[in-house]
Amino acid sequence: NDAWQGGGWQRHDNWKAGGWQGNDSSQGGSWGGRGGGGGGSKPFWRQFVDPSDDPEVIEWSRQVVRSFLASGEAQEEMPWLSNEQRNTVRHVAPEMGACWLKFGKGRYALAKAAAASSADGKSVAARLVEAVKQKCEEAGGCVSASWAFRDLPQELWVSASIELKLKNIKGLLDACPEENINNNNKECRELGLRMNAKRNGFIVGESDGYDDAVFVRFGAPQLREARRALEAALHQMPAGREKAAYGRGQDFLRGPHRPMSAKELEREQALPGYRELLPARARLPAFKMAEQICAQVRREQVSLILGATGCGKTTQIPQFLLEDCVSRGEPCRILATQPRRISAFSVAERVAAERGGKVGGTVAYKIRFEDKVTDSTQLIFCTVGILLKVMQSNPTLEGATHIIVDEIHERDLHTDFLLTLLRRILDDRPDLKLVLMSATVDPSAFQAYFEQSACSTVTIAGKTNYPIEEFFLEGILQILPERAHWKQLKEKAKSKSPSAFAQGPLPGIPLDQEAVAKALPALPWDIAGDVARVHNCTAPELDLDLAELVVQMIHRTGQEGGILVFMPGWFEIAEMVKRLEASAMQSQLAIFALHSRMPTSEQQAIFRPPPPGKRKVIIATVLAETSITVEDIVFVVDTGRSRSTFFNEASMVPALRTVWYSKANGFQRRGRAGRCRPGAWYRLFSSLQWEAMDEYALPEMLRSPLEELCLEVASLGLGAPEAFLSEAISPPKPEIVAHSVSLLHNLGAVSDETGASLTPLGDKLAKLQVHPMLGKMLLLAGLFRCFKPIMTICASLGYKSPFLCPLGKEKESNEAKRQLSKGSQSDHIALANAYDGWCSGRASFANRHFLSHQTMDYIHRLRSDLTAASKDVLTAVPTDHSDERCLADACRAVLVAGLFPNLAWLTRFGKGHSLQGLKVVVHPGSVNSREGSSLVAFYEIQETTERWLYDTTLVEMAPCMLFAPFLQELHRGKRVVFGLSGWHVAVDTEVADELLLLRASLADFMSLSVGHAPTQVHMAATDALSRLFSEH
């Protein structure tokens, strides 16, 4: 039954038409697995590899195999193949009698079996296994074998895979029904793990009763060598070594400052620019209340100022306070916070212009990468994050006379944290004035919070120069000219899949035509039906369709003025821009996109007038909702949705959701309309939906991970994070705080589970402006000589991925990323390679490799910022490894150390379980999206349709066991079984003892080495560790 005939396998079934005929037939080149696959359907193995469909490539691949089979060589290496060629050769090899091998690190080869001989009674299958064994052993071991092994007897394959440390699965689908695999059937899972035996030699098998233990093959001599090298380095370190010196915070308040005199104020007020803009300022409602506001601030330590959008509070009140203090001869240095960078610099530029000067004089701003503050600056606009950094070294804000916190209604994480800090210092700084400002907020909550400081409220009327006409969905549908087109869109929306991560219908709203008609009796019957359909539809395309029709309708009326369209996120913005650019009116529009992660230069473009004869159209997220004002906006088109992250308390994983906004957010968006003439607010939802919306949004502190905040609490010496955050205006749940502190404890940043005090490592992490996981990676990268690539990885993960995925070019984009990964099976290393390539080719390289040039430029600036911050905590950084393999393996080890416990075991098709036991899926954009039987480290996990792992790196078990904060010995017998969080890991007894000694030496070495100049012995120790990582 196992005879070799004509280049194909002859088993119980027959080889027909180039395809494998299994139990379920397969004709025409398809491979029939369980459940079919014949008739030209896509075979199951295409989920793993994607061979070319080009006949020329297929014939070329067959010729490669023919030439190899005809040669006298038993093995041929082929590092020169492209991905497409490699996958096609991999596909055709089995049918021609060859076996595809992978030796790791981008090395590939073909192997062939010795001729079958009936004399020894061995089958061709056994012969092929023997040939593969021999060739792999000659080459020092291989990672995977081709699909030629798929139909070998299971015992033969398991034996070969374990002995050869092979990686790919061959027979699991025959042994276990697919539904059992998907349901994580224990028997199938264990078989899959065994038959996928990991490349570093760990397998699943029974270890003294622990039948799910992962056996890890360590070499005791290598562990001993690394330990002795570490001990030698520790022996040379001076006793009682002190921590390296480093800077703290960004305290510009204690720098040189020259107060403004009354004469200087008079000269400034006489400037032409000041006098020219004074009449416009005088028309603002806030201007008319200048004396009342100044008197309130002089009288009370805390003032709450409420003013509708457009009243002038953001630009005018800081100027009132400045002029009032200077005219009275009192000291004045005002810090005004804004929640975003674009708000800080745009407001500063406007205020500087109103004072007749430029940024950098009386008025300046300080944001990340840009500092315009001089010794003559009296009024500083900055982000909340900048002020928090100042408080690290200047906790009572000495040097400041007034703190203005704007947009407090947004209730973002850092603003609420800042208010908690400020409330604490008010008693110590009775001379400090705190001014809280917002357009829409419940004053009672803030008055109660600052009760001890007698917080009083001043309310400013809104700017009422131009009326704003308001439309709900039911009104829009009655005036929409494209009524026929709308009917087509309704039908199309029925067939659209609902968004799995969009909020469903608001509770209590009617969902059928009759109920809508009853609730809105004046509505025509057909319109009531349309409204009911929209109430039931969560497909994002419907918002896009409606918004496009409304923009067209506004433009055709001929009324002048810009249009601001609010969309939930970047995907919708990009799609809307694409639609408008493809429309018939494209030549008459100046289209801008506004998103928080766009470069500053592109964000500033929205403030410039459009070219003559064109209408400005801005497609924006919530970024355009507050603080920034685009004066020529007349019409607002509002989807009523925003994208927010919520912390899933059950899984402790952040979940991204598209949700309905609050009424307070709606009024903010309304305030963007009618800036220069009568305007309109088009709400793409019904009045019934509006009535069901919450009054205010849920504070971010109640729906976000809190690791960075807890680290900040400890760094400021504020005690246990749980106790301090309980003082917040909206305290987070204790279990979420405890989870965040536990993560910091695992990282080694805090000394115990209370999180009240920092370790030396945590003290350094608090000075780096990145997530503590990324900060630890950065510090360890200096120790393990992989600083430059890890610097790039941290900068990118702390910002966003530079990889673009244009609509319709997803395959090409993913392939470009795979090429940049250079066979490393790491999205993180692909990021480092992308940056290195971009540095040499800039925009041209970015265009060829589907990279955002603007994002790469920002990452470049972030790297510079991180380099400067690192110099404060690292006295010196050793040269990186020159050997690419050692460098890549060192990067993997550092990723494990920094990202722990963010590890997952993938069983099949990129699906698996995290260390915490959660079902996870590698995102399709990752280079590891098709991996199976692999251990991966990841940074970002987010719930939408699945729990997606976005950026992953295949890692080994060795660094996991070395860097895991806790490794509990569970059993000692023939082997020692350790508990690694929820996993069981088994090693030989001799290895276990050496492993525990090495872990202790490594912990001491990292604790005492981070932040200090390396010695030659230090370098020898890290080299020994790097060899250990490379071998395992």
JSON list of N, CA and C in Angstrom, two decimals, residues 548-593:
[
{"chain": "A", "resi": 548, "resn": "GLU", "atom": "N", "xyz": [-22.20, 61.10, 4.08]},
{"chain": "A", "resi": 548, "resn": "GLU", "atom": "CA", "xyz": [-21.86, 61.49, 2.71]},
{"chain": "A", "resi": 548, "resn": "GLU", "atom": "C", "xyz": [-23.03, 62.21, 2.04]},
{"chain": "A", "resi": 549, "resn": "LEU", "atom": "N", "xyz": [-24.25, 61.68, 2.23]},
{"chain": "A", "resi": 549, "resn": "LEU", "atom": "CA", "xyz": [-25.42, 62.31, 1.62]},
{"chain": "A", "resi": 549, "resn": "LEU", "atom": "C", "xyz": [-25.66, 63.71, 2.19]},
{"chain": "A", "resi": 550, "resn": "VAL", "atom": "N", "xyz": [-25.46, 63.87, 3.51]},
{"chain": "A", "resi": 550, "resn": "VAL", "atom": "CA", "xyz": [-25.69, 65.17, 4.13]},
{"chain": "A", "resi": 550, "resn": "VAL", "atom": "C", "xyz": [-24.65, 66.18, 3.65]},
{"chain": "A", "resi": 551, "resn": "VAL", "atom": "N", "xyz": [-23.37, 65.78, 3.52]},
{"chain": "A", "resi": 551, "resn": "VAL", "atom": "CA", "xyz": [-22.34, 66.68, 3.00]},
{"chain": "A", "resi": 551, "resn": "VAL", "atom": "C", "xyz": [-22.70, 67.11, 1.58]},
{"chain": "A", "resi": 552, "resn": "GLN", "atom": "N", "xyz": [-23.16, 66.18, 0.76]},
{"chain": "A", "resi": 552, "resn": "GLN", "atom": "CA", "xyz": [-23.57, 66.51, -0.61]},
{"chain": "A", "resi": 552, "resn": "GLN", "atom": "C", "xyz": [-24.73, 67.50, -0.60]},
{"chain": "A", "resi": 553, "resn": "MET", "atom": "N", "xyz": [-25.69, 67.25, 0.30]},
{"chain": "A", "resi": 553, "resn": "MET", "atom": "CA", "xyz": [-26.86, 68.12, 0.38]},
{"chain": "A", "resi": 553, "resn": "MET", "atom": "C", "xyz": [-26.45, 69.54, 0.77]},
{"chain": "A", "resi": 554, "resn": "ILE", "atom": "N", "xyz": [-25.58, 69.66, 1.78]},
{"chain": "A", "resi": 554, "resn": "ILE", "atom": "CA", "xyz": [-25.14, 71.00, 2.22]},
{"chain": "A", "resi": 554, "resn": "ILE", "atom": "C", "xyz": [-24.42, 71.71, 1.08]},
{"chain": "A", "resi": 555, "resn": "HIS", "atom": "N", "xyz": [-23.54, 70.99, 0.39]},
{"chain": "A", "resi": 555, "resn": "HIS", "atom": "CA", "xyz": [-22.74, 71.62, -0.66]},
{"chain": "A", "resi": 555, "resn": "HIS", "atom": "C", "xyz": [-23.63, 72.10, -1.82]},
{"chain": "A", "resi": 556, "resn": "ARG", "atom": "N", "xyz": [-24.67, 71.35, -2.14]},
{"chain": "A", "resi": 556, "resn": "ARG", "atom": "CA", "xyz": [-25.53, 71.72, -3.26]},
{"chain": "A", "resi": 556, "resn": "ARG", "atom": "C", "xyz": [-26.42, 72.91, -2.96]},
{"chain": "A", "resi": 557, "resn": "THR", "atom": "N", "xyz": [-26.60, 73.22, -1.67]},
{"chain": "A", "resi": 557, "resn": "THR", "atom": "CA", "xyz": [-27.41, 74.40, -1.35]},
{"chain": "A", "resi": 557, "resn": "THR", "atom": "C", "xyz": [-26.69, 75.69, -1.74]},
{"chain": "A", "resi": 558, "resn": "GLY", "atom": "N", "xyz": [-25.37, 75.62, -1.86]},
{"chain": "A", "resi": 558, "resn": "GLY", "atom": "CA", "xyz": [-24.61, 76.81, -2.22]},
{"chain": "A", "resi": 558, "resn": "GLY", "atom": "C", "xyz": [-24.28, 77.72, -1.06]},
{"chain": "A", "resi": 559, "resn": "GLN", "atom": "N", "xyz": [-24.74, 77.37, 0.15]},
{"chain": "A", "resi": 559, "resn": "GLN", "atom": "CA", "xyz": [-24.42, 78.19, 1.32]},
{"chain": "A", "resi": 559, "resn": "GLN", "atom": "C", "xyz": [-22.92, 78.08, 1.62]},
{"chain": "A", "resi": 560, "resn": "GLU", "atom": "N", "xyz": [-22.32, 79.20, 1.94]},
{"chain": "A", "resi": 560, "resn": "GLU", "atom": "CA", "xyz": [-20.88, 79.20, 2.20]},
{"chain": "A", "resi": 560, "resn": "GLU", "atom": "C", "xyz": [-20.59, 78.71, 3.62]},
{"chain": "A", "resi": 561, "resn": "GLY", "atom": "N", "xyz": [-19.36, 78.24, 3.80]},
{"chain": "A", "resi": 561, "resn": "GLY", "atom": "CA", "xyz": [-18.92, 77.84, 5.13]},
{"chain": "A", "resi": 561, "resn": "GLY", "atom": "C", "xyz": [-18.37, 76.43, 5.16]},
{"chain": "A", "resi": 562, "resn": "GLY", "atom": "N", "xyz": [-17.46, 76.21, 6.10]},
{"chain": "A", "resi": 562, "resn": "GLY", "atom": "CA", "xyz": [-16.85, 74.89, 6.24]},
{"chain": "A", "resi": 562, "resn": "GLY", "atom": "C", "xyz": [-17.78, 73.89, 6.89]},
{"chain": "A", "resi": 563, "resn": "ILE", "atom": "N", "xyz": [-17.47, 72.60, 6.64]},
{"chain": "A", "resi": 563, "resn": "ILE", "atom": "CA", "xyz": [-18.25, 71.49, 7.21]},
{"chain": "A", "resi": 563, "resn": "ILE", "atom": "C", "xyz": [-17.33, 70.65, 8.08]},
{"chain": "A", "resi": 564, "resn": "LEU", "atom": "N", "xyz": [-17.77, 70.37, 9.30]},
{"chain": "A", "resi": 564, "resn": "LEU", "atom": "CA", "xyz": [-17.03, 69.51, 10.21]},
{"chain": "A", "resi": 564, "resn": "LEU", "atom": "C", "xyz": [-17.84, 68.23, 10.42]},
{"chain": "A", "resi": 565, "resn": "VAL", "atom": "N", "xyz": [-17.25, 67.08, 10.06]},
{"chain": "A", "resi": 565, "resn": "VAL", "atom": "CA", "xyz": [-17.93, 65.79, 10.18]},
{"chain": "A", "resi": 565, "resn": "VAL", "atom": "C", "xyz": [-17.26, 64.99, 11.29]},
{"chain": "A", "resi": 566, "resn": "PHE", "atom": "N", "xyz": [-18.03, 64.59, 12.28]},
{"chain": "A", "resi": 566, "resn": "PHE", "atom": "CA", "xyz": [-17.49, 63.80, 13.39]},
{"chain": "A", "resi": 566, "resn": "PHE", "atom": "C", "xyz": [-17.66, 62.31, 13.11]},
{"chain": "A", "resi": 567, "resn": "MET", "atom": "N", "xyz": [-16.54, 61.57, 13.17]},
{"chain": "A", "resi": 567, "resn": "MET", "atom": "CA", "xyz": [-16.54, 60.13, 12.99]},
{"chain": "A", "resi": 567, "resn": "MET", "atom": "C", "xyz": [-15.93, 59.47, 14.24]},
{"chain": "A", "resi": 568, "resn": "PRO", "atom": "N", "xyz": [-16.24, 58.20, 14.49]},
{"chain": "A", "resi": 568, "resn": "PRO", "atom": "CA", "xyz": [-15.73, 57.56, 15.71]},
{"chain": "A", "resi": 568, "resn": "PRO", "atom": "C", "xyz": [-14.22, 57.36, 15.74]},
{"chain": "A", "resi": 569, "resn": "GLY", "atom": "N", "xyz": [-13.61, 56.96, 14.61]},
{"chain": "A", "resi": 569, "resn": "GLY", "atom": "CA", "xyz": [-12.19, 56.62, 14.63]},
{"chain": "A", "resi": 569, "resn": "GLY", "atom": "C", "xyz": [-11.54, 56.76, 13.28]},
{"chain": "A", "resi": 570, "resn": "TRP", "atom": "N", "xyz": [-10.28, 56.31, 13.23]},
{"chain": "A", "resi": 570, "resn": "TRP", "atom": "CA", "xyz": [-9.47, 56.51, 12.03]},
{"chain": "A", "resi": 570, "resn": "TRP", "atom": "C", "xyz": [-10.02, 55.76, 10.83]},
{"chain": "A", "resi": 571, "resn": "PHE", "atom": "N", "xyz": [-10.50, 54.53, 11.02]},
{"chain": "A", "resi": 571, "resn": "PHE", "atom": "CA", "xyz": [-11.01, 53.77, 9.89]},
{"chain": "A", "resi": 571, "resn": "PHE", "atom": "C", "xyz": [-12.14, 54.52, 9.19]},
{"chain": "A", "resi": 572, "resn": "GLU", "atom": "N", "xyz": [-13.08, 55.03, 9.97]},
{"chain": "A", "resi": 572, "resn": "GLU", "atom": "CA", "xyz": [-14.21, 55.76, 9.39]},
{"chain": "A", "resi": 572, "resn": "GLU", "atom": "C", "xyz": [-13.76, 57.06, 8.74]},
{"chain": "A", "resi": 573, "resn": "ILE", "atom": "N", "xyz": [-12.77, 57.73, 9.37]},
{"chain": "A", "resi": 573, "resn": "ILE", "atom": "CA", "xyz": [-12.24, 58.96, 8.77]},
{"chain": "A", "resi": 573, "resn": "ILE", "atom": "C", "xyz": [-11.64, 58.66, 7.40]},
{"chain": "A", "resi": 574, "resn": "ALA", "atom": "N", "xyz": [-10.79, 57.63, 7.33]},
{"chain": "A", "resi": 574, "resn": "ALA", "atom": "CA", "xyz": [-10.13, 57.29, 6.08]},
{"chain": "A", "resi": 574, "resn": "ALA", "atom": "C", "xyz": [-11.15, 56.91, 5.01]},
{"chain": "A", "resi": 575, "resn": "GLU", "atom": "N", "xyz": [-12.18, 56.16, 5.39]},
{"chain": "A", "resi": 575, "resn": "GLU", "atom": "CA", "xyz": [-13.20, 55.75, 4.43]},
{"chain": "A", "resi": 575, "resn": "GLU", "atom": "C", "xyz": [-14.01, 56.95, 3.95]},
{"chain": "A", "resi": 576, "resn": "MET", "atom": "N", "xyz": [-14.31, 57.88, 4.84]},
{"chain": "A", "resi": 576, "resn": "MET", "atom": "CA", "xyz": [-15.08, 59.06, 4.46]},
{"chain": "A", "resi": 576, "resn": "MET", "atom": "C", "xyz": [-14.26, 59.94, 3.52]},
{"chain": "A", "resi": 577, "resn": "VAL", "atom": "N", "xyz": [-12.99, 60.13, 3.83]},
{"chain": "A", "resi": 577, "resn": "VAL", "atom": "CA", "xyz": [-12.12, 60.91, 2.94]},
{"chain": "A", "resi": 577, "resn": "VAL", "atom": "C", "xyz": [-12.07, 60.26, 1.56]},
{"chain": "A", "resi": 578, "resn": "LYS", "atom": "N", "xyz": [-11.95, 58.96, 1.54]},
{"chain": "A", "resi": 578, "resn": "LYS", "atom": "CA", "xyz": [-11.88, 58.22, 0.27]},
{"chain": "A", "resi": 578, "resn": "LYS", "atom": "C", "xyz": [-13.16, 58.43, -0.55]},
{"chain": "A", "resi": 579, "resn": "ARG", "atom": "N", "xyz": [-14.31, 58.40, 0.11]},
{"chain": "A", "resi": 579, "resn": "ARG", "atom": "CA", "xyz": [-15.59, 58.58, -0.59]},
{"chain": "A", "resi": 579, "resn": "ARG", "atom": "C", "xyz": [-15.71, 59.99, -1.17]},
{"chain": "A", "resi": 580, "resn": "LEU", "atom": "N", "xyz": [-15.35, 60.98, -0.36]},
{"chain": "A", "resi": 580, "resn": "LEU", "atom": "CA", "xyz": [-15.48, 62.36, -0.83]},
{"chain": "A", "resi": 580, "resn": "LEU", "atom": "C", "xyz": [-14.50, 62.65, -1.97]},
{"chain": "A", "resi": 581, "resn": "GLU", "atom": "N", "xyz": [-13.30, 62.08, -1.88]},
{"chain": "A", "resi": 581, "resn": "GLU", "atom": "CA", "xyz": [-12.33, 62.30, -2.95]},
{"chain": "A", "resi": 581, "resn": "GLU", "atom": "C", "xyz": [-12.74, 61.61, -4.25]},
{"chain": "A", "resi": 582, "resn": "ALA", "atom": "N", "xyz": [-13.61, 60.60, -4.15]},
{"chain": "A", "resi": 582, "resn": "ALA", "atom": "CA", "xyz": [-14.09, 59.91, -5.34]},
{"chain": "A", "resi": 582, "resn": "ALA", "atom": "C", "xyz": [-15.41, 60.48, -5.85]},
{"chain": "A", "resi": 583, "resn": "SER", "atom": "N", "xyz": [-15.97, 61.48, -5.15]},
{"chain": "A", "resi": 583, "resn": "SER", "atom": "CA", "xyz": [-17.28, 62.01, -5.52]},
{"chain": "A", "resi": 583, "resn": "SER", "atom": "C", "xyz": [-17.16, 63.05, -6.64]},
{"chain": "A", "resi": 584, "resn": "ALA", "atom": "N", "xyz": [-18.29, 63.41, -7.21]},
{"chain": "A", "resi": 584, "resn": "ALA", "atom": "CA", "xyz": [-18.31, 64.37, -8.31]},
{"chain": "A", "resi": 584, "resn": "ALA", "atom": "C", "xyz": [-17.92, 65.77, -7.85]},
{"chain": "A", "resi": 585, "resn": "MET", "atom": "N", "xyz": [-18.10, 66.05, -6.55]},
{"chain": "A", "resi": 585, "resn": "MET", "atom": "CA", "xyz": [-17.80, 67.41, -6.05]},
{"chain": "A", "resi": 585, "resn": "MET", "atom": "C", "xyz": [-16.37, 67.52, -5.52]},
{"chain": "A", "resi": 586, "resn": "GLN", "atom": "N", "xyz": [-15.55, 66.51, -5.72]},
{"chain": "A", "resi": 586, "resn": "GLN", "atom": "CA", "xyz": [-14.21, 66.48, -5.15]},
{"chain": "A", "resi": 586, "resn": "GLN", "atom": "C", "xyz": [-13.38, 67.72, -5.49]},
{"chain": "A", "resi": 587, "resn": "SER", "atom": "N", "xyz": [-13.49, 68.19, -6.73]},
{"chain": "A", "resi": 587, "resn": "SER", "atom": "CA", "xyz": [-12.68, 69.33, -7.16]},
{"chain": "A", "resi": 587, "resn": "SER", "atom": "C", "xyz": [-13.09, 70.63, -6.46]},
{"chain": "A", "resi": 588, "resn": "GLN", "atom": "N", "xyz": [-14.27, 70.62, -5.83]},
{"chain": "A", "resi": 588, "resn": "GLN", "atom": "CA", "xyz": [-14.76, 71.84, -5.17]},
{"chain": "A", "resi": 588, "resn": "GLN", "atom": "C", "xyz": [-14.56, 71.80, -3.65]},
{"chain": "A", "resi": 589, "resn": "LEU", "atom": "N", "xyz": [-13.89, 70.74, -3.16]},
{"chain": "A", "resi": 589, "resn": "LEU", "atom": "CA", "xyz": [-13.71, 70.57, -1.73]},
{"chain": "A", "resi": 589, "resn": "LEU", "atom": "C", "xyz": [-12.23, 70.58, -1.35]},
{"chain": "A", "resi": 590, "resn": "ALA", "atom": "N", "xyz": [-11.92, 71.16, -0.21]},
{"chain": "A", "resi": 590, "resn": "ALA", "atom": "CA", "xyz": [-10.59, 71.04, 0.41]},
{"chain": "A", "resi": 590, "resn": "ALA", "atom": "C", "xyz": [-10.79, 70.13, 1.62]},
{"chain": "A", "resi": 591, "resn": "ILE", "atom": "N", "xyz": [-10.38, 68.87, 1.49]},
{"chain": "A", "resi": 591, "resn": "ILE", "atom": "CA", "xyz": [-10.71, 67.84, 2.48]},
{"chain": "A", "resi": 591, "resn": "ILE", "atom": "C", "xyz": [-9.53, 67.64, 3.43]},
{"chain": "A", "resi": 592, "resn": "PHE", "atom": "N", "xyz": [-9.83, 67.65, 4.74]},
{"chain": "A", "resi": 592, "resn": "PHE", "atom": "CA", "xyz": [-8.80, 67.46, 5.76]},
{"chain": "A", "resi": 592, "resn": "PHE", "atom": "C", "xyz": [-9.24, 66.34, 6.71]},
{"chain": "A", "resi": 593, "resn": "ALA", "atom": "N", "xyz": [-8.28, 65.58, 7.18]},
{"chain": "A", "resi": 593, "resn": "ALA", "atom": "CA", "xyz": [-8.54, 64.58, 8.22]},
{"chain": "A", "resi": 593, "resn": "ALA", "atom": "C", "xyz": [-7.89, 65.06, 9.51]}
]
